[in-house]
PDB file of C-alpha atoms in Angstrom:
ATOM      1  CA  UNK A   1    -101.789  18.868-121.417  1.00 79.00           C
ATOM      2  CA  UNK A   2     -99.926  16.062-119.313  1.00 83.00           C
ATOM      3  CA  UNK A   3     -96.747  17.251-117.721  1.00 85.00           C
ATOM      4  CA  UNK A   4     -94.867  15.260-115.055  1.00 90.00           C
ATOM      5  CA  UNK A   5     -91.376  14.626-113.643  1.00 92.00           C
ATOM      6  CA  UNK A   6     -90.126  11.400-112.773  1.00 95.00           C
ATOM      7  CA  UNK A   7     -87.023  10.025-110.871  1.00 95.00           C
ATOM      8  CA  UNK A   8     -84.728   7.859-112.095  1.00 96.00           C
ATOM      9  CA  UNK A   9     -84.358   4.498-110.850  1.00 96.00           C
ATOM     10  CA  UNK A  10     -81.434   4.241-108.522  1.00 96.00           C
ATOM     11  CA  UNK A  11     -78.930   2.813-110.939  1.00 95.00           C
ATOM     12  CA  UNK A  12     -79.056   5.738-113.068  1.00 97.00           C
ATOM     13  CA  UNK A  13     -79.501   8.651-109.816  1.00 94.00           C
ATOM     14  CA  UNK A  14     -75.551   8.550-110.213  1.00 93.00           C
ATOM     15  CA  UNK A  15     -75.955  10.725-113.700  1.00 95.00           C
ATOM     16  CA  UNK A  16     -79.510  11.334-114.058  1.00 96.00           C
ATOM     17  CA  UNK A  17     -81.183  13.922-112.456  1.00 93.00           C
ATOM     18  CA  UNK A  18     -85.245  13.564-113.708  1.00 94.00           C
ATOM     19  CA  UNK A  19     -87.197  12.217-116.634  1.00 96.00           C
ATOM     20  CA  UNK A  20     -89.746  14.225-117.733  1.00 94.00           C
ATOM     21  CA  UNK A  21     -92.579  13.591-119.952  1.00 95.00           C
ATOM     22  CA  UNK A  22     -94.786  16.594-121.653  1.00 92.00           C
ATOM     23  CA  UNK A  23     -97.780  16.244-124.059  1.00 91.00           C
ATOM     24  CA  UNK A  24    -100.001  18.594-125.529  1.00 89.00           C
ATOM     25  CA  UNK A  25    -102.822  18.539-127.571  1.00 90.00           C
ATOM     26  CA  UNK A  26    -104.509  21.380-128.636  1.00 89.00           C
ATOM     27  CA  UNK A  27    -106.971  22.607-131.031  1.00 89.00           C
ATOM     28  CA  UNK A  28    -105.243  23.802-134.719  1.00 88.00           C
ATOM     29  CA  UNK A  29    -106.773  27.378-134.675  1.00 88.00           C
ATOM     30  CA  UNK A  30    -104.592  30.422-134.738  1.00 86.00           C
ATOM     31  CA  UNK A  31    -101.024  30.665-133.648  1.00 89.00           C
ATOM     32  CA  UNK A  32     -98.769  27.723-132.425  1.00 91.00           C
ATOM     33  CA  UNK A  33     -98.489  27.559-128.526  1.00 89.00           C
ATOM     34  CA  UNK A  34     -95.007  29.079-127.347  1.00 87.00           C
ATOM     35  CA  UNK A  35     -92.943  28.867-124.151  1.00 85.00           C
ATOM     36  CA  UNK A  36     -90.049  30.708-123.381  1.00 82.00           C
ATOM     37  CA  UNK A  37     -87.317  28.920-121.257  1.00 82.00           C
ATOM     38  CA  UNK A  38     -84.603  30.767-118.869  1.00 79.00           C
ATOM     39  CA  UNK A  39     -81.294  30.482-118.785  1.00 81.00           C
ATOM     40  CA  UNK A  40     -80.005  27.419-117.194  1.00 80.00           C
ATOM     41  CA  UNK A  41     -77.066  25.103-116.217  1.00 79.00           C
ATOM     42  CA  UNK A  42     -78.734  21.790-116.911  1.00 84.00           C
ATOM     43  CA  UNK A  43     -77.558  19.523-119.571  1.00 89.00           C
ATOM     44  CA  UNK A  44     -80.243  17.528-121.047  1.00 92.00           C
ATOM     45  CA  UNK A  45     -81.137  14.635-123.521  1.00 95.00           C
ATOM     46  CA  UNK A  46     -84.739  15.379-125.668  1.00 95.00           C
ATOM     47  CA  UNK A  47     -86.706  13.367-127.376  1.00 96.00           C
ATOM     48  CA  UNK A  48     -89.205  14.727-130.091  1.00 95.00           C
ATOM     49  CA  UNK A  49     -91.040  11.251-131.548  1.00 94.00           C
ATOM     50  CA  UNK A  50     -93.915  13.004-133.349  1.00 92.00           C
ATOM     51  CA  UNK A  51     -92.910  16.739-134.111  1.00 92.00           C
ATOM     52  CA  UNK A  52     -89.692  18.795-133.113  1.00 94.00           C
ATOM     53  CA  UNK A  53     -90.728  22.609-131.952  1.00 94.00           C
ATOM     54  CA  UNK A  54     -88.637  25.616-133.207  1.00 94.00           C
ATOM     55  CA  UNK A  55     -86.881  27.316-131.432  1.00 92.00           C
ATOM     56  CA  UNK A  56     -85.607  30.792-131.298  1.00 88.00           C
ATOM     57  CA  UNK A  57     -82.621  31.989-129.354  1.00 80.00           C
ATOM     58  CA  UNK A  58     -83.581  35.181-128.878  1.00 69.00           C
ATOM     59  CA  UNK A  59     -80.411  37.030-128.173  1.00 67.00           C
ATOM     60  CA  UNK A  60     -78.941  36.028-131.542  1.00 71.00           C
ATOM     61  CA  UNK A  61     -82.421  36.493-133.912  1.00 76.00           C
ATOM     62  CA  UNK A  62     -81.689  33.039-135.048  1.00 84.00           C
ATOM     63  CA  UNK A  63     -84.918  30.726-134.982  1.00 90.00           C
ATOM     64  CA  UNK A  64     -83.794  26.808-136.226  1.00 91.00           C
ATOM     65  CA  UNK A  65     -86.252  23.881-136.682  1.00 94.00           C
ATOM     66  CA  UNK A  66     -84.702  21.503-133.705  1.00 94.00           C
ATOM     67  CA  UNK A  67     -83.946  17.711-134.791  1.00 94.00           C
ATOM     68  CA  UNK A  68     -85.678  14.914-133.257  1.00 95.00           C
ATOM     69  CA  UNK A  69     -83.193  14.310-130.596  1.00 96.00           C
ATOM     70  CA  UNK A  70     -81.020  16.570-129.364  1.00 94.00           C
ATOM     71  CA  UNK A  71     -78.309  17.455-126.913  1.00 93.00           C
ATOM     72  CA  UNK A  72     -78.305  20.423-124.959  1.00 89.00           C
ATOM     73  CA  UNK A  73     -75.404  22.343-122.690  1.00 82.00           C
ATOM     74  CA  UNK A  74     -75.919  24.493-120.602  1.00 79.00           C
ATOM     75  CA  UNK A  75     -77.853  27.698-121.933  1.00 79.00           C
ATOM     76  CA  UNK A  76     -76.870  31.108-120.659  1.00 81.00           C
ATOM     77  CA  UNK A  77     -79.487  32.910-122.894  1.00 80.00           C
ATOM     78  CA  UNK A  78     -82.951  32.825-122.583  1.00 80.00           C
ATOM     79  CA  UNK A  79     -85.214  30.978-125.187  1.00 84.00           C
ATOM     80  CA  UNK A  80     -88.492  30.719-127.131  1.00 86.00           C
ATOM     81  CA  UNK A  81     -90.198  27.295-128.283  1.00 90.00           C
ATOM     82  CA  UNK A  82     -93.041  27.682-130.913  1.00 92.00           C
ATOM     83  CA  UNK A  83     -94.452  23.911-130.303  1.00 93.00           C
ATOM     84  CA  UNK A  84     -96.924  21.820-132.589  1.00 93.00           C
ATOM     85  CA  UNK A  85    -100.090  21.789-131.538  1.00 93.00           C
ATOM     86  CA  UNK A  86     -99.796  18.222-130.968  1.00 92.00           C
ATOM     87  CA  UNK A  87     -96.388  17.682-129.721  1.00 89.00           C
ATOM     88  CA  UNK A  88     -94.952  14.845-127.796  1.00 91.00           C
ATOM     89  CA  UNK A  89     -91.594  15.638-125.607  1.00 94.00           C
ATOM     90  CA  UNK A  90     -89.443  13.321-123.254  1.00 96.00           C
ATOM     91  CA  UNK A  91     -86.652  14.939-121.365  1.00 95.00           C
ATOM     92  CA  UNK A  92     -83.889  13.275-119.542  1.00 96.00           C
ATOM     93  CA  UNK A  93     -82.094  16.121-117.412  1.00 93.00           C
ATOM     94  CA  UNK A  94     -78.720  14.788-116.242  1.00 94.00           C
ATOM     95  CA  UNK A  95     -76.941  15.369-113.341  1.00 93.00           C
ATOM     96  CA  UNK A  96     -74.541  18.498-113.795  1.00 91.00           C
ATOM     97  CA  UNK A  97     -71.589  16.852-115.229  1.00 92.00           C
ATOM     98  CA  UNK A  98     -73.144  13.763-115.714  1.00 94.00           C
ATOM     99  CA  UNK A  99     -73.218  14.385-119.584  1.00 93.00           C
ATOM    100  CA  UNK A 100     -69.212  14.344-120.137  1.00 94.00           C
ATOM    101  CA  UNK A 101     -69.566  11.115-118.380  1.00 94.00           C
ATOM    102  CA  UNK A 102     -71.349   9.403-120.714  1.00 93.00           C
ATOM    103  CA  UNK A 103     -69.987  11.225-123.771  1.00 92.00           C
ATOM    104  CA  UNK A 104     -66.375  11.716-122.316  1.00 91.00           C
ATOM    105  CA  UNK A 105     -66.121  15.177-124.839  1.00 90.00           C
ATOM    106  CA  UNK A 106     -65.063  18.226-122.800  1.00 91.00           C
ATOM    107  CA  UNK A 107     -68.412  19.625-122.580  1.00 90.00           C
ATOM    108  CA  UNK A 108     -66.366  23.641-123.089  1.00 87.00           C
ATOM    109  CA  UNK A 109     -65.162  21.815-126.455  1.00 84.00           C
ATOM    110  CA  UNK A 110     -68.991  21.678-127.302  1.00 79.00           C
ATOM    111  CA  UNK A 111     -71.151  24.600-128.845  1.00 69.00           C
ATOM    112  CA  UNK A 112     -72.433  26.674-126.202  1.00 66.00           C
ATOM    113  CA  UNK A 113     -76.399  27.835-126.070  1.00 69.00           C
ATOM    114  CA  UNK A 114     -77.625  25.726-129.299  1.00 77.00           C
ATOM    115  CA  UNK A 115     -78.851  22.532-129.280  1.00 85.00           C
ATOM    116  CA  UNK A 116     -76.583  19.470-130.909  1.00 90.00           C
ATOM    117  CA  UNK A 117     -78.018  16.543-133.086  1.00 93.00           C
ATOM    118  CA  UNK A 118     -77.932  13.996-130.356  1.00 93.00           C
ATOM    119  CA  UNK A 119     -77.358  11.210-132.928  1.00 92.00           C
ATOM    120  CA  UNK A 120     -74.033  12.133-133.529  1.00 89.00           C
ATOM    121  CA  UNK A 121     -73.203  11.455-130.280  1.00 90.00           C
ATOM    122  CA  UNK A 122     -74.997   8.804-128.886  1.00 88.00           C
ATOM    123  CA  UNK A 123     -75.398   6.350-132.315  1.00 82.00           C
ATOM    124  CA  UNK A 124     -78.437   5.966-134.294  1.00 84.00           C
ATOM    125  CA  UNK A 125     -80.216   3.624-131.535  1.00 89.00           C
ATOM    126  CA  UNK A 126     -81.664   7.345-130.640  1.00 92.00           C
ATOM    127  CA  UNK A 127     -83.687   6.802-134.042  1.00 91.00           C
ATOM    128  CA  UNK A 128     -85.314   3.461-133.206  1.00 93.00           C
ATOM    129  CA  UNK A 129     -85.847   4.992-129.700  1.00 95.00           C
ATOM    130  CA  UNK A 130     -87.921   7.716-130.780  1.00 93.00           C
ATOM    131  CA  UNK A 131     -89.469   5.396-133.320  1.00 93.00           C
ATOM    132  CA  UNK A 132     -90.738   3.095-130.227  1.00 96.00           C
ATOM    133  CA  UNK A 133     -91.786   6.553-128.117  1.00 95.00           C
ATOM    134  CA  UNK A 134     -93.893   7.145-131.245  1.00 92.00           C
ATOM    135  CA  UNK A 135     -96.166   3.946-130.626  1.00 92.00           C
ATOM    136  CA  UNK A 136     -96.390   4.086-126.573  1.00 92.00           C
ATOM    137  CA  UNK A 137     -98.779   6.694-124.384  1.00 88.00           C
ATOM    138  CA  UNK A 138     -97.994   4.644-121.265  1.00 92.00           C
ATOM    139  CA  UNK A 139     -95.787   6.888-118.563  1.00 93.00           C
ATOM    140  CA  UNK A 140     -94.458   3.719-117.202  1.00 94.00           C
ATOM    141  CA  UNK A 141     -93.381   1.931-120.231  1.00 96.00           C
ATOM    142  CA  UNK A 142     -91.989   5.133-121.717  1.00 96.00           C
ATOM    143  CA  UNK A 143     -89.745   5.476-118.838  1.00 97.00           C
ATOM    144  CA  UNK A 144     -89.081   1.988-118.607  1.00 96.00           C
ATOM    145  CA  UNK A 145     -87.497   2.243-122.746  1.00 97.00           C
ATOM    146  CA  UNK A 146     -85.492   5.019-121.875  1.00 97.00           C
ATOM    147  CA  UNK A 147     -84.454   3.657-118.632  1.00 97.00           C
ATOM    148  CA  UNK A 148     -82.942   0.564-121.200  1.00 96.00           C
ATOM    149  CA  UNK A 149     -81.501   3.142-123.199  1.00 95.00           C
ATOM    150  CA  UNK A 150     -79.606   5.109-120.420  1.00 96.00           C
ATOM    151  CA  UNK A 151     -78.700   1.935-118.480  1.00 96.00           C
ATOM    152  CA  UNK A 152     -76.687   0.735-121.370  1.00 93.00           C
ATOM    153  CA  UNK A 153     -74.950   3.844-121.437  1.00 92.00           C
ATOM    154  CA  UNK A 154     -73.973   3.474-117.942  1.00 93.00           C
ATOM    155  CA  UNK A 155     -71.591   1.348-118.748  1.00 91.00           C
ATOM    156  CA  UNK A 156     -69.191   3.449-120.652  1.00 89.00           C
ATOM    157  CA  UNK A 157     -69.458   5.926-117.529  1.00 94.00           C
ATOM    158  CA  UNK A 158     -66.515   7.417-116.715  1.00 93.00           C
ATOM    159  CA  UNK A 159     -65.434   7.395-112.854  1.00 92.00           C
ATOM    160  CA  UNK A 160     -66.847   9.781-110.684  1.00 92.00           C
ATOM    161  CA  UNK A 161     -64.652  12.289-108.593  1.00 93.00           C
ATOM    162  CA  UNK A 162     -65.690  14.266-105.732  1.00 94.00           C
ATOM    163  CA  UNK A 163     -66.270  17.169-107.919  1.00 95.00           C
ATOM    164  CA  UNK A 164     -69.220  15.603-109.265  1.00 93.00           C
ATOM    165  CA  UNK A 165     -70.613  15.276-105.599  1.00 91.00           C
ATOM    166  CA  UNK A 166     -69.931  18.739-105.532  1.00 93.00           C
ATOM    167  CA  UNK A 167     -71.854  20.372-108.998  1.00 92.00           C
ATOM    168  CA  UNK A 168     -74.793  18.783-107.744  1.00 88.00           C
ATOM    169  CA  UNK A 169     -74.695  19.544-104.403  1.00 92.00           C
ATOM    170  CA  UNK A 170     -73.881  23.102-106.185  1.00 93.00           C
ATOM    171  CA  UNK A 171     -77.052  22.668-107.570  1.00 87.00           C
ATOM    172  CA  UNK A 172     -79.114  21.928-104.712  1.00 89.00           C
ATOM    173  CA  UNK A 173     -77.805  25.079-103.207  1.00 92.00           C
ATOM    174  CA  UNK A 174     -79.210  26.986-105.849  1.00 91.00           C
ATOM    175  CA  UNK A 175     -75.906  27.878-106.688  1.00 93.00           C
ATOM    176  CA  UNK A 176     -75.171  29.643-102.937  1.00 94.00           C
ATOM    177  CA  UNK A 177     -71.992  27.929-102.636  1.00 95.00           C
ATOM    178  CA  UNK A 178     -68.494  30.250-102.980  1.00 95.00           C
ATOM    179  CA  UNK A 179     -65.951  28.833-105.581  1.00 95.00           C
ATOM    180  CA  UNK A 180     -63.210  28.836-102.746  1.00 96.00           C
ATOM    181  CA  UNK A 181     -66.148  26.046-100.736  1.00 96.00           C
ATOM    182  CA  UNK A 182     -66.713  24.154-103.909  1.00 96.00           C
ATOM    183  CA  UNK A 183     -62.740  23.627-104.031  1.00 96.00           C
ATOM    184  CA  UNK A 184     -62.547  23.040-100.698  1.00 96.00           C
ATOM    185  CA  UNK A 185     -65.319  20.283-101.003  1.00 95.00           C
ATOM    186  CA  UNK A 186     -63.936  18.638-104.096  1.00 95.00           C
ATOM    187  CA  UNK A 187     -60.647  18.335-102.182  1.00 95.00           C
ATOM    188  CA  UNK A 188     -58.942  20.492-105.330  1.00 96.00           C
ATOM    189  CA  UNK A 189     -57.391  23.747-105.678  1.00 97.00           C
ATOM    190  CA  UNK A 190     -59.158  26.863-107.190  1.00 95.00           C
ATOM    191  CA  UNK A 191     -57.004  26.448-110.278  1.00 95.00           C
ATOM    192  CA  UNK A 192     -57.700  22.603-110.213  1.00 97.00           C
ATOM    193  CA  UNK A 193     -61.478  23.596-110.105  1.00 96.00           C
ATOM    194  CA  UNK A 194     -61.596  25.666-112.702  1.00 96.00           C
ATOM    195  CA  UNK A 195     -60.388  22.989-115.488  1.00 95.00           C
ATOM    196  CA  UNK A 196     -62.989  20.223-114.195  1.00 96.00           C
ATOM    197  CA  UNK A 197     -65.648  22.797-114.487  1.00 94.00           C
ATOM    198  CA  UNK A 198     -64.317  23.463-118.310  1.00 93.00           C
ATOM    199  CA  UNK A 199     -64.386  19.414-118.574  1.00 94.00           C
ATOM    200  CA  UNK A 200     -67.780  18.472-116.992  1.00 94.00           C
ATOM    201  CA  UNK A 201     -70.280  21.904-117.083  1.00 92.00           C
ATOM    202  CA  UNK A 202     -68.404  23.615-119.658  1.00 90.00           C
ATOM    203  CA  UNK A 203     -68.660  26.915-117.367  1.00 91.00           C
ATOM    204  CA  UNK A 204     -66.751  28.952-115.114  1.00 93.00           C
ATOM    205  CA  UNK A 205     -67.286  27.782-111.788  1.00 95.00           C
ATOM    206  CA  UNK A 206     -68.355  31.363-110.796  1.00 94.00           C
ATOM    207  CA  UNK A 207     -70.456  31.599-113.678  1.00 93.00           C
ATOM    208  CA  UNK A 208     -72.494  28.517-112.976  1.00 93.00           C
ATOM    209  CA  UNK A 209     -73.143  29.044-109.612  1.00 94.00           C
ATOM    210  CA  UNK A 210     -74.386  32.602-111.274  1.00 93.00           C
ATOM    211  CA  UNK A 211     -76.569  31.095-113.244  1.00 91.00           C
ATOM    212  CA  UNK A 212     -78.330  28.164-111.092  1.00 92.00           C
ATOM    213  CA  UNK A 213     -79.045  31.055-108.483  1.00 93.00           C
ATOM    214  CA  UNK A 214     -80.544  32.977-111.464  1.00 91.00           C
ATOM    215  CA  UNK A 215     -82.498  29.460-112.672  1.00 88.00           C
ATOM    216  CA  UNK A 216     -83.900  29.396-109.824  1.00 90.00           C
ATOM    217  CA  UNK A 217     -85.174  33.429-109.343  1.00 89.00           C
ATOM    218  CA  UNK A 218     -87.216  32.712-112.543  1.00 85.00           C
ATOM    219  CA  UNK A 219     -88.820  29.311-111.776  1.00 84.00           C
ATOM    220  CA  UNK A 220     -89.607  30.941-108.537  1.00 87.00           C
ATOM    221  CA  UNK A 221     -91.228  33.812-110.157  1.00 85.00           C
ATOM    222  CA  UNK A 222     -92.589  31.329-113.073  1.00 81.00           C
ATOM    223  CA  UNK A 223     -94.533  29.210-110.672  1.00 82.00           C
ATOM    224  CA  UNK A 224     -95.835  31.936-108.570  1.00 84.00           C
ATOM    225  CA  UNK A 225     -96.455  35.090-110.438  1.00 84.00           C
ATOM    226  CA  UNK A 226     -98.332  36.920-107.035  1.00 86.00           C
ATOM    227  CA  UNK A 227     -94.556  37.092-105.626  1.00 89.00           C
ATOM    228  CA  UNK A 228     -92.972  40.656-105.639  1.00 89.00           C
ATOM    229  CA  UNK A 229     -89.025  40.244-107.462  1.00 88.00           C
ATOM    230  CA  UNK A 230     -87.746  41.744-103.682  1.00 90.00           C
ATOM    231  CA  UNK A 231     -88.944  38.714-101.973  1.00 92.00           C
ATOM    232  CA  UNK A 232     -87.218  36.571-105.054  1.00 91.00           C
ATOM    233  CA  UNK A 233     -84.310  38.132-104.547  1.00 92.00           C
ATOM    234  CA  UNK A 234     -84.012  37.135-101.080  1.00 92.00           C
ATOM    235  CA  UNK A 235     -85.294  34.198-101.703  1.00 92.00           C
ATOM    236  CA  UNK A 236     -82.624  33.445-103.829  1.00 93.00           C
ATOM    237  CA  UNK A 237     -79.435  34.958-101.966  1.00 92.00           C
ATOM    238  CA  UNK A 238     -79.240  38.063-103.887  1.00 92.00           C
ATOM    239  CA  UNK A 239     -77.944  40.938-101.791  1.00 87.00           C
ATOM    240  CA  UNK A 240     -80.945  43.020-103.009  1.00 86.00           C
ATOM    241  CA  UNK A 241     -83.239  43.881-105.685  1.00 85.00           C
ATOM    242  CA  UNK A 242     -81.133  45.907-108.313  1.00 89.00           C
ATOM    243  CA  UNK A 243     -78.355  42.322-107.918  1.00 91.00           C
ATOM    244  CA  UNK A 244     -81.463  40.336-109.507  1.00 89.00           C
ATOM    245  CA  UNK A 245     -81.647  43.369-111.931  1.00 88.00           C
ATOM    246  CA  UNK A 246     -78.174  43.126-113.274  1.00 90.00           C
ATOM    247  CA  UNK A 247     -78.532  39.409-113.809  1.00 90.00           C
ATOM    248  CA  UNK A 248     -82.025  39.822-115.799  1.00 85.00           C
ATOM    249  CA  UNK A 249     -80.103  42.703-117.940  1.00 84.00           C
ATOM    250  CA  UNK A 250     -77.004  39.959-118.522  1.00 85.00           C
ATOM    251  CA  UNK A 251     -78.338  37.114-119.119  1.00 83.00           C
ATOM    252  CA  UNK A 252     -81.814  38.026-120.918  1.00 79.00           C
ATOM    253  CA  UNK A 253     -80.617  41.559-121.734  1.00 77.00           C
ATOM    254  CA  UNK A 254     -83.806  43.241-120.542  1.00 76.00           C
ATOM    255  CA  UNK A 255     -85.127  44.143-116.950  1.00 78.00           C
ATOM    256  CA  UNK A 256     -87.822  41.596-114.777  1.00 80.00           C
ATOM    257  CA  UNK A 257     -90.181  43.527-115.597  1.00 79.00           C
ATOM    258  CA  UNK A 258     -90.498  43.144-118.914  1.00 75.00           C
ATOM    259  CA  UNK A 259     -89.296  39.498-118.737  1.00 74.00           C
ATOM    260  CA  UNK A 260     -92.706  39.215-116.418  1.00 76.00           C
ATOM    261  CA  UNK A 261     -94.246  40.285-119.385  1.00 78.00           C
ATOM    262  CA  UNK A 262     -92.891  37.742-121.571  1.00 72.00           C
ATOM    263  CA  UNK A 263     -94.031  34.815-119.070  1.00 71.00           C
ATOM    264  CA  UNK A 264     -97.501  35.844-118.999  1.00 73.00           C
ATOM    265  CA  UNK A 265     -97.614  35.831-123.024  1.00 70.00           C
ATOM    266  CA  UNK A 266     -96.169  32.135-122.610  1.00 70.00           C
ATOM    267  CA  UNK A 267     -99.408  30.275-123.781  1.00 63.00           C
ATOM    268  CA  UNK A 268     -97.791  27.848-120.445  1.00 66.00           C
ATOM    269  CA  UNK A 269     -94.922  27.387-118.526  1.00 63.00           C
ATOM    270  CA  UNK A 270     -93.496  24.384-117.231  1.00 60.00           C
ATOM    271  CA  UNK A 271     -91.023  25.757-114.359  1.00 52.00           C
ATOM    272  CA  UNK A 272     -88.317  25.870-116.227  1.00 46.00           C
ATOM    273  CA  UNK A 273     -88.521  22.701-116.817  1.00 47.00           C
ATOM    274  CA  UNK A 274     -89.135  21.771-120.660  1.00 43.00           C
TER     275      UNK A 274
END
């Protein structure tokens, strides 16, 4: 398995968050390897050149084979990948908000928690793209093709305002930022802040800064499985234990513990990250 995260080059840090490149190859013999992925408020840009996974969102019992390319918003329900045994993925996680830049859609006018056929959006150059990803194993020329791809995008980008500062500063926070501070910091009222998170996350700005907190919980717990959900929770600015509970029970509709559970039957985990 080869699994690594790159950062953009600077004229694309604006928008772009990370690259990331996954491959796995494994041996054809019993059931397809699975991964199940948190909530989270990222909006991302896949590429699938030599098989698409399925995926199952498992709050709705709906499993869908995904298209080569595809959009996603932000998820606010957990879900499973089954992936080929030889699968190929390159992921381009944006900057929060950076999406409605480039698209310029309100990204609450967009279907929440499924993923979107990213041709519609972005042209059928997504098609020759993934046809090129097909013939390269290079790290460095891959990035360097979607790199071309993204910097000709740039320049349809719409102006940035000081709420986009903000959402990713938001972000680095792990969402410990009040909505009355994010205002404050955007140099906008409450009400203001409100319809530019509609526009740009597609969220509530109370919800999202729910939700990267509760991101972050689970990669925490993800990466190191030895640490006890109490230390998480303070970890992750919860005011105690049963907080983290009620988030689990919201957002994945069952308790850590059993979430836990679900991680460990992961055949790997990637942070979060996939």
């Amino acid at each position: 398995m080869f699994y690594q995260v790159f950062s953009p080059q600077p004229a694309l840090r604006e928008f772009v968050n990370n690259i990331m490149i996954f491959r796995l190859d494994m041996p054809a013999i019993g059931k397809n390897p699975t991964v199940v992925l948190p909530p989270l408020g990222e909006q991302c840009l896949y590429f699938y050149p030599l098989e698409s996974p399925m995926s199952e969102y498992l709050d709705k019992e709906k499993i869908v084979k995904l298209s080569p390319s595809i959009l996603v918003g932000p998820q606010v329900n957990r879900v499973k990948l089954t992936m080929p045994f030889h699968s190929y993925t390159v992921k381009v996680g944006f900057q929060p908000g950076g999406l409605f830049r480039i698209l310029g859609i309100p990204m609450n006018e967009m279907v929440m928690d499924e993923s979107l056929d990213s041709v519609y959006f972005l042209d059928k150059e997504i098609q020759f793209i993934n046809e090129q990803l097909c013939e390269l194993s290079d790290a460095k020329a891959i990035i360097q093709l979607v790199e071309r791809f993204l910097l000709k995008k740039a320049q349809q980008l719409r102006p940035s305002l000081p709420v986009d500062k903000v959402l990713s500063l938001v972000h680095q926070k792990g969402g410990l930022m009040t909505v009355e501070d994010i205002a404050e910091n955007a140099c906008v009222s409450t009400r203001q802040l409100e319809r530019l998170f509609q526009q740009r996350i597609g969220l509530q700005p109370r919800f999202f800064t729910r939700i990267t907190r509760f991101a972050k919980a689970w990669r925490l717990k993800e990466n190191n499985p030895q640490i006890k959900w109490t230390s998480i929770a303070y970890d992750c600015g919860y005011y105690d234990q049963m907080h983290l509970i009620r988030d689990f029970k919201a957002f994945c509709g069952s308790s850590p513990s059993v979430m836990e559970d679900e991680i460990k039957a992961s055949s790997f985990t990637l942070g979060g990250q996939l």
